[in-house]
Each structure stands twice: as C-alpha cells, then as structure tokens.
Short mmCIF file of C-alpha atoms in Angstrom, two decimals:
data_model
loop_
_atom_site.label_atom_id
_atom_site.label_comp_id
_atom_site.label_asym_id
_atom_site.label_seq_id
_atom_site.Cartn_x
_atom_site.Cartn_y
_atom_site.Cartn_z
CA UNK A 1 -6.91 20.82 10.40
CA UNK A 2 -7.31 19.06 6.96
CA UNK A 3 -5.13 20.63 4.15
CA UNK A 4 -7.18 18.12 1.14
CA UNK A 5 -9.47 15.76 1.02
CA UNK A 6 -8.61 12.99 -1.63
CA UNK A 7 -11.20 10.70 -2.85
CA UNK A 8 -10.48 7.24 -4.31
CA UNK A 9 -10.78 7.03 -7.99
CA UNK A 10 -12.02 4.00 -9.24
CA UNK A 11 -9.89 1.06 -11.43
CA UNK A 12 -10.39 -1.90 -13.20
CA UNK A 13 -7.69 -4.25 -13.22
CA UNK A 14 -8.60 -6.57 -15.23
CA UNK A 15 -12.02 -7.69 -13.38
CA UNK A 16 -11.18 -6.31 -10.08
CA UNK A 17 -12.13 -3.06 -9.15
CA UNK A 18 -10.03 -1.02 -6.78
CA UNK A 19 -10.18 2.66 -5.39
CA UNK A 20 -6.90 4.48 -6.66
CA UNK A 21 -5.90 6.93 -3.97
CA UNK A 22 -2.43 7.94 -4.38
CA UNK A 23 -0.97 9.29 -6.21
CA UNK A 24 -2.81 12.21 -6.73
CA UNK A 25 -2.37 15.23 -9.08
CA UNK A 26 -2.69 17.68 -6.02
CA UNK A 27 -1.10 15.37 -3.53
CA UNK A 28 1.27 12.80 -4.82
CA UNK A 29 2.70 11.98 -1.66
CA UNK A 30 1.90 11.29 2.00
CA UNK A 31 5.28 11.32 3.71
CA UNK A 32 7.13 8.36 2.06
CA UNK A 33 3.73 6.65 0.90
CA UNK A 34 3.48 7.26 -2.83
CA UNK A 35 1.06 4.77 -3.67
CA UNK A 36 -2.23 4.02 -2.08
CA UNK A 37 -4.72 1.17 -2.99
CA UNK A 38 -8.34 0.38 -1.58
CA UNK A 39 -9.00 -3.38 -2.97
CA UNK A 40 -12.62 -4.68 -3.06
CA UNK A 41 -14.28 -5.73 -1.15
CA UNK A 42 -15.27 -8.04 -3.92
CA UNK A 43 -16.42 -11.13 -4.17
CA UNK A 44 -15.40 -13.94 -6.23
CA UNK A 45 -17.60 -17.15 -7.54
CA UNK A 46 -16.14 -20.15 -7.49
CA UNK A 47 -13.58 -20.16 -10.14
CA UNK A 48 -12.69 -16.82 -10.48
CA UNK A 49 -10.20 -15.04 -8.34
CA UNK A 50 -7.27 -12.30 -9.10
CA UNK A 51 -4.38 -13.01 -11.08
CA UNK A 52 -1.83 -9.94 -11.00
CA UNK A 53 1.14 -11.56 -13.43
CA UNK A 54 4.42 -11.30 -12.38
CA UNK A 55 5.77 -7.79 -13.19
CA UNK A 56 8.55 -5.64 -11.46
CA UNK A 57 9.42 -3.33 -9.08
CA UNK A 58 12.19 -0.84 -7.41
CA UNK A 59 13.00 1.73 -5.27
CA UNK A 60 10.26 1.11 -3.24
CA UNK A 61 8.46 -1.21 -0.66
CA UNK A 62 5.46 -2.56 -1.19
CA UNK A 63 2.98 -3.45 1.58
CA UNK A 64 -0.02 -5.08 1.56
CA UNK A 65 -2.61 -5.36 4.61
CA UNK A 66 -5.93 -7.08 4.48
CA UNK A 67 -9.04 -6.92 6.23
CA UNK A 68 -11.25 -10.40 4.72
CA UNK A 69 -9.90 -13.09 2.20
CA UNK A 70 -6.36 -14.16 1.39
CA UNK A 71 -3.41 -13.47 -1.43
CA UNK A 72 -0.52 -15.85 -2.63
CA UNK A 73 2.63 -13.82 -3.25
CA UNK A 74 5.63 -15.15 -5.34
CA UNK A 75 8.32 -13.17 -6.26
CA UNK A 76 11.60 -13.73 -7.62
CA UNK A 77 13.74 -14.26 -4.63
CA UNK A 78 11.91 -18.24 -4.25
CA UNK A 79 9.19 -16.41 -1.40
CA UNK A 80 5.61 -18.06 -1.57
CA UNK A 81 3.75 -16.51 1.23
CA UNK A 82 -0.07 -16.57 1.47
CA UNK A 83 -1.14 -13.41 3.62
CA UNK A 84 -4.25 -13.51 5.58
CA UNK A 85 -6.36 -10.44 7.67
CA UNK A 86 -4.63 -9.04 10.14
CA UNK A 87 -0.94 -9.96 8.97
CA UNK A 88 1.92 -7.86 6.81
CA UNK A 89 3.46 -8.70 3.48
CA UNK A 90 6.37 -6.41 3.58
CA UNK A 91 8.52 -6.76 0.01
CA UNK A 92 11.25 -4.47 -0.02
CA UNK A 93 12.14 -4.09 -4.03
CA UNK A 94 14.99 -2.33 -3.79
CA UNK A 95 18.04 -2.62 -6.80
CA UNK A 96 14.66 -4.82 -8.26
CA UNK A 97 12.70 -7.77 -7.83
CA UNK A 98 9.44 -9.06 -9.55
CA UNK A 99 6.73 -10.51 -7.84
CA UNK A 100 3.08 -11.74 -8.76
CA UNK A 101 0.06 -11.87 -6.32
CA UNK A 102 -2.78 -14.55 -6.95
CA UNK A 103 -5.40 -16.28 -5.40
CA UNK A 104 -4.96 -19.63 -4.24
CA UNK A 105 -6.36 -22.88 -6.21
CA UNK A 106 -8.08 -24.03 -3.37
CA UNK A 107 -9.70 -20.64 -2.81
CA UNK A 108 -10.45 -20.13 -6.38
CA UNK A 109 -12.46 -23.50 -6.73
CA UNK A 110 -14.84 -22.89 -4.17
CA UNK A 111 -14.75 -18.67 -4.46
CA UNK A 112 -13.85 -16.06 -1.98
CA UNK A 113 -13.62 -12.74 -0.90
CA UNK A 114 -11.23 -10.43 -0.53
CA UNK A 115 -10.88 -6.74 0.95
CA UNK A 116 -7.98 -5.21 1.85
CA UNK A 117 -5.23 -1.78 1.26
CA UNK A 118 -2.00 -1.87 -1.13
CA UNK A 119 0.19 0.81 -0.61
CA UNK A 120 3.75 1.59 -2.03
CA UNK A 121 6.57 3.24 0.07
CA UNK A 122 9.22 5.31 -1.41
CA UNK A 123 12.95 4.33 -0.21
CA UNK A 124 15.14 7.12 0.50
CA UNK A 125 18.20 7.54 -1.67
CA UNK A 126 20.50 6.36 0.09
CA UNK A 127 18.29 2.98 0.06
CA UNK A 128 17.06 2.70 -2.95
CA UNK A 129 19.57 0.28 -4.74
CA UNK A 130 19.43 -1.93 -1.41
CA UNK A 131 19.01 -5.79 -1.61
CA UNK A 132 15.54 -6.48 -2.39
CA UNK A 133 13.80 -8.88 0.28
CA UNK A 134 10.73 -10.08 1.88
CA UNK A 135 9.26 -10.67 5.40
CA UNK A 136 6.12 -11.51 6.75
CA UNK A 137 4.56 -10.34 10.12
CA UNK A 138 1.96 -12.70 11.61
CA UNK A 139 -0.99 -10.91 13.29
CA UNK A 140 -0.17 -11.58 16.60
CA UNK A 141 3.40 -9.89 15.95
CA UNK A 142 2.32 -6.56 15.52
CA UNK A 143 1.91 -3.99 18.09
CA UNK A 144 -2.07 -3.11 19.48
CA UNK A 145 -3.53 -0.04 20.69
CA UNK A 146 -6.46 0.48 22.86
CA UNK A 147 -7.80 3.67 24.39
CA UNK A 148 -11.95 4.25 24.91
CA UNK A 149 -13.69 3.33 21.82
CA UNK A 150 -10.89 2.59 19.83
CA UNK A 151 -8.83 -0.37 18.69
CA UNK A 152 -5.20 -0.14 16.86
CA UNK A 153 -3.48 -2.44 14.83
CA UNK A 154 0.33 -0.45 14.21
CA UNK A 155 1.44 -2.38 10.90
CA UNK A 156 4.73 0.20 10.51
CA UNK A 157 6.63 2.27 12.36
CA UNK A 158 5.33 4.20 15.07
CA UNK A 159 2.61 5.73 16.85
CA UNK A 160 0.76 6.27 20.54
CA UNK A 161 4.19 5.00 22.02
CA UNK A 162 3.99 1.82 20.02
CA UNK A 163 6.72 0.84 17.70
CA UNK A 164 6.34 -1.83 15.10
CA UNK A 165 8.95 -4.98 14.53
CA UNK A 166 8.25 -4.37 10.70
CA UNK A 167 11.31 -2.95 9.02
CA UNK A 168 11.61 -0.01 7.21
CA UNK A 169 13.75 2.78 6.33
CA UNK A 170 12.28 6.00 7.18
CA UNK A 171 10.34 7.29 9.82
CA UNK A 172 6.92 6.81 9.07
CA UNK A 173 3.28 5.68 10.70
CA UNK A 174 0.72 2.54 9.46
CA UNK A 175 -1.82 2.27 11.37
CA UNK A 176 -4.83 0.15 11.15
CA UNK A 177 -8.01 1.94 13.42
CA UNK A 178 -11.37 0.64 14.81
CA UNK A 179 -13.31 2.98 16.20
CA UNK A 180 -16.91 2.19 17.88
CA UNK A 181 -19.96 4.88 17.31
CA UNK A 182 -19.34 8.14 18.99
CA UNK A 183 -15.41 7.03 19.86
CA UNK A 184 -12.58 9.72 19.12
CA UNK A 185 -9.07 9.96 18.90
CA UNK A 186 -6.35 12.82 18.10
CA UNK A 187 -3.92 11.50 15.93
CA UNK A 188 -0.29 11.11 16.77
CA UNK A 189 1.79 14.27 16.34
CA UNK A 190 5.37 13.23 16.16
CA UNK A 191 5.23 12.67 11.79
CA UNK A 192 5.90 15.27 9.70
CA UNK A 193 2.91 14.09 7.36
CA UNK A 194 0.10 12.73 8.12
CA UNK A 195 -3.43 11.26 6.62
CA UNK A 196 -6.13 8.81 7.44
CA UNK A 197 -8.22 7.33 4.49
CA UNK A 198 -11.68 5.91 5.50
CA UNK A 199 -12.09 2.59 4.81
CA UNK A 200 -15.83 2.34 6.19
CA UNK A 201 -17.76 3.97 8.47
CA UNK A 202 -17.70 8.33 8.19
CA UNK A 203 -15.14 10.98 10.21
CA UNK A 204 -16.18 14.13 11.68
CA UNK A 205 -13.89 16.41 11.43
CA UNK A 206 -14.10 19.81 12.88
CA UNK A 207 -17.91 20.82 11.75
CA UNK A 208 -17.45 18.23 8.53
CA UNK A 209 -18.59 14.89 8.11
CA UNK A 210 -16.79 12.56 5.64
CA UNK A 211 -17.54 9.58 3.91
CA UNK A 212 -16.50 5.80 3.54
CA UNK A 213 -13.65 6.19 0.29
CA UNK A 214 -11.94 9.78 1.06
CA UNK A 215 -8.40 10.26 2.46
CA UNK A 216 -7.73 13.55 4.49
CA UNK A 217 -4.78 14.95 4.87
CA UNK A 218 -3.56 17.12 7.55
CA UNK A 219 -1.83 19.90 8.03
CA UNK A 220 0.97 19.98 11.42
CA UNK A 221 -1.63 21.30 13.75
CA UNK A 222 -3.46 19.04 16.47
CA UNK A 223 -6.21 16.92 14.65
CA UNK A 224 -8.96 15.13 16.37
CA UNK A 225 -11.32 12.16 14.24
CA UNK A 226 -14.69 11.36 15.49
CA UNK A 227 -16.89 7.83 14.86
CA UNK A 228 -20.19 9.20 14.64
CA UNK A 229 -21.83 5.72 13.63
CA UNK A 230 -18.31 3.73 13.90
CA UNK A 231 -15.39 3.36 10.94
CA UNK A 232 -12.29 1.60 10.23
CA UNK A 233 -9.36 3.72 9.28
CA UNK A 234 -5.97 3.40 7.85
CA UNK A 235 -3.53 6.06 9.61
CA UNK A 236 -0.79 7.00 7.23
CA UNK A 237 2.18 9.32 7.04
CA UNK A 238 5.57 9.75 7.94
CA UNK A 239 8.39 12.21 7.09
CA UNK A 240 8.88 12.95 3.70
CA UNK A 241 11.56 11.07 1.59
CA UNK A 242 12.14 13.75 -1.25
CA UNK A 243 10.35 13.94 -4.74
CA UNK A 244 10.01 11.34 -7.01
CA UNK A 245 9.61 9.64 -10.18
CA UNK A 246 6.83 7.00 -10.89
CA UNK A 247 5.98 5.64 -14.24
CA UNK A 248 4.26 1.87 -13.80
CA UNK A 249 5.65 -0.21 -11.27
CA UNK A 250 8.25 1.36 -10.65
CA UNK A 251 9.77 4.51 -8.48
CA UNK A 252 13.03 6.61 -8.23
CA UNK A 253 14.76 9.90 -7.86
CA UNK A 254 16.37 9.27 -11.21
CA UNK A 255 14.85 9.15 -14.32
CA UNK A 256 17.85 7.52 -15.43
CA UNK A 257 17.30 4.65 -13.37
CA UNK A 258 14.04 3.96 -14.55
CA UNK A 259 14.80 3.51 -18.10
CA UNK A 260 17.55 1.34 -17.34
CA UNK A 261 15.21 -1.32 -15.26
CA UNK A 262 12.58 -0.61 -18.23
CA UNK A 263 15.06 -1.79 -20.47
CA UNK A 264 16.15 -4.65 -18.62
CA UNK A 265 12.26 -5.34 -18.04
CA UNK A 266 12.48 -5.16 -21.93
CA UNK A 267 15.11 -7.54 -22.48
CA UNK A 268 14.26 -10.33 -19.97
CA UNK A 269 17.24 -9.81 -17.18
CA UNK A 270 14.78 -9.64 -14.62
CA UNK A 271 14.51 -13.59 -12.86
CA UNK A 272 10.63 -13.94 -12.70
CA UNK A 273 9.11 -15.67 -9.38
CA UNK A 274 9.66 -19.70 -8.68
CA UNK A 275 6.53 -21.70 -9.43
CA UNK A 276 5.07 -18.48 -11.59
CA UNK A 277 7.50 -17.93 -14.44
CA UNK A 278 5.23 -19.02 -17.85
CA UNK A 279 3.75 -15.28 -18.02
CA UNK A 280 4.70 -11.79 -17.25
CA UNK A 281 2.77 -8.28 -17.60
CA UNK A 282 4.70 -6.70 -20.75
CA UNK A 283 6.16 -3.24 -20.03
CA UNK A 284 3.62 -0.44 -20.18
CA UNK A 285 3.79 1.64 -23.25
CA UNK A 286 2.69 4.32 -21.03
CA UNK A 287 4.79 8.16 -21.70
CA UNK A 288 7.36 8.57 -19.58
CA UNK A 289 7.21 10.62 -16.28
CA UNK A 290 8.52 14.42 -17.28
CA UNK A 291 8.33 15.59 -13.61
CA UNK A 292 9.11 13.87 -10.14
CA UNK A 293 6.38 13.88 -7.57
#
C-alpha cells in the first residue's frame, strides 16, 4: 500500500525548529502539495516568539493549520488576521503578494506555544497569474467527520462525502485526523495522490508500525491506517497539477517567471504588508532551480 515513507528533516529558522517534509528529493510532490511543514511544538518564554519578515510569494497557495498557540499574518493586500487551532489561513499568492507571519505582542510578553503544519499548494497553470487574496475559515466553518474511533477536521477539498467551503483550484484532500487507541480508518479513494504524515501518535500499516514525524505515501490501491496507542494525522493529496519549479518562496512552471518576480523582489516593486513594512527577508542567493519537480 505505501509507495515511500518520507521522514521530516529538521530546520532552524532562525530559533525555531521545524520538520521539513516536502519537498523531497524522491518525492517532491503529493498531488498539488509541494511544500510541507511540521512547526514546533515549541515553546516560547516570555519575550521571545517567531518573527518570519515579510518576504514573497507566487504561483502558489499557502495554508497554514494549527493545533496549540496562535500566528499574526500581514501581507500586502492590508489583511491582519491572527489564526488560532482549529481555523484556516488560506493566502492565495497568485501573480504575487508578500506576507509576514509573527507572534503577537501580547503573546510575546507573557510567552506561548505554538504547534501547528505549513504547507504550500501548487496552482495549476491556468491559475497561476490569478489575483492574489486571502480568506480565513473559522473552526466552526469547516466540515467534521466522525466514524468509530475517529474524529475529522476536512480543512480543503474533499473527502468521506464531505466537501470543504475553503477555496481552491484543484481537486485535492486536507484533512485533519484524530484517531483513539486501536481506531482505524481506510482512507478516501477518489484522489489521484494521496499521503498522511503523522503528527503524533504511530500508524500500522499492513505488518509495519510507523512513527510520530514520517509521511507515507500511497500508492492507488485500498489503504487502511491503524491507532495502535492513538495519533493525530494530517491526510493529504489530491490530483496532480504538473511539474514544477521551486527556488525560495516561490513556485512556477516557468523558470522564466521566477526570475522576473526575483528581480522585481530585487528591485523593490513588490508592496510589503500594512503595519509590517520597516524590514524584509533579502532574496536568497540560493542557485537557481535547473529542473522542475
């Protein structure tokens, strides 16, 4: 049933350690999902909290889900939006848009913690210059799933006859899964792609047991997951959107289009986020991407 097993590598940024999942040099892609991030959990003493500068994006949509804590987003359309557990940042980037993600004052004076998943989806082509724009999706707005032993939070798309009010652009699956010691569940079998990462808790699979920080993918065949001892799990997938390019922040099907917004990064045409505009991450001197994933 599982084609690879993917575990998350592990990255400081800046202070803040997360677990890199995708990409992935054997698997850069699960269906339109071409960037995968496990943040924390970490904790935070008063004073101290993360500061991701405003940088930019496009052709993509970023999404970010958390389980504990809380993040301010800005971003260059005027959106200030402080996401909680249980709710959806959806920022689609689009022809471009530059956003920064904080924590708040308040939070910072008296310390926190924070634990959630960052992921990246790939537009398709025909979508990838779109308008860039933001929504948010209050907890009690997105669809839930129960069957014996198991609890379902769909963030995107669909899955188990469930469809989510979240908008994207592809068919895909997001799925956020509880699952009680000794529950199981087969996954849904309508996606062309499909993974589940363990955020806590181990899988059986088949005859194999798998730990907290691993992704599985799947091949098209019926899968079944098992809770021996209980686990949360993110459900990804979706069909795929074509290869592409990712070098930084930012994603495409055309190399050509990614120098451009580099150079326009470069030369300051991007409009940095209301109420965070005094700082900026400069542009990566990373090499360029010389093959699309």
């Amino acid at each position: 049933m599982i084609e690879l097993v993917i575990p998350a590598q592990k990255k400081d940024l800046g202070g803040f350690e997360v677990g890199r999942v995708l990409p992935f040099p054997q698997r850069r892609m699960v269906g339109p999902f071409i960037f995968l991030d496990h943040m924390g959990p970490a904790d935070f003493a008063a004073g101290h909290g993360i500061d991701v500068r405003p940088h930019p994006h496009i052709g993509l949509a970023t999404v970010t889900y958390l389980f504990e804590g809380e993040i301010l987003h800005r971003d260059s359309l005027g959106s200030t939006q402080a996401i909680r557990p249980g709710e959806v940042n959806w920022m689609t980037a689009g022809r471009g848009i530059v956003h920064s993600e904080r924590t708040d004052p308040i939070l910072r004076a008296q310390g926190s913690r924070l634990h959630g998943m960052q992921s990246w989806v790939a537009l398709p082509i025909e979508s990838e210059e779109t308008e860039p724009a933001f929504s948010h999706y209050g907890a009690l707005e997105l669809p839930k799933f129960e069957a014996e032993g198991v609890r379902g939070t769909l963030i995107a798309g669909t899955a188990y006859g469930l469809s989510s009010r979240v908008e994207t652009f592809s068919p895909m699956v997001y799925m956020h899964l509880e699952l009680v010691p000794g529950a199981r569940i087969e996954l849904p079998g309508e996606h062309e792609e499909r993974a589940a990462y363990i955020v806590s808790g181990r899988i059986r699979c088949g005859d194999c047991i798998y730990e907290e920080g691993n992704l599985l993918a799947f091949g098209r065949e019926p899968a079944v997951i098992a809770a021996p001892s209980g686990a949360h799990v993110m459900l990804l997938g979706g069909a795929s959107v074509g290869p592409r390019h990712i070098w930084w922040n930012l994603v495409s099907s055309s190399l050509e289009r990614m120098e451009a917004a580099k150079a326009d990064w470069r030369a300051g045409h991007f409009k940095l986020p209301l109420g965070d505009d005094r700082e900026f991450i400069p542009l990566s001197e990373e090499p360029p991407p010389t093959h699309p994933m």
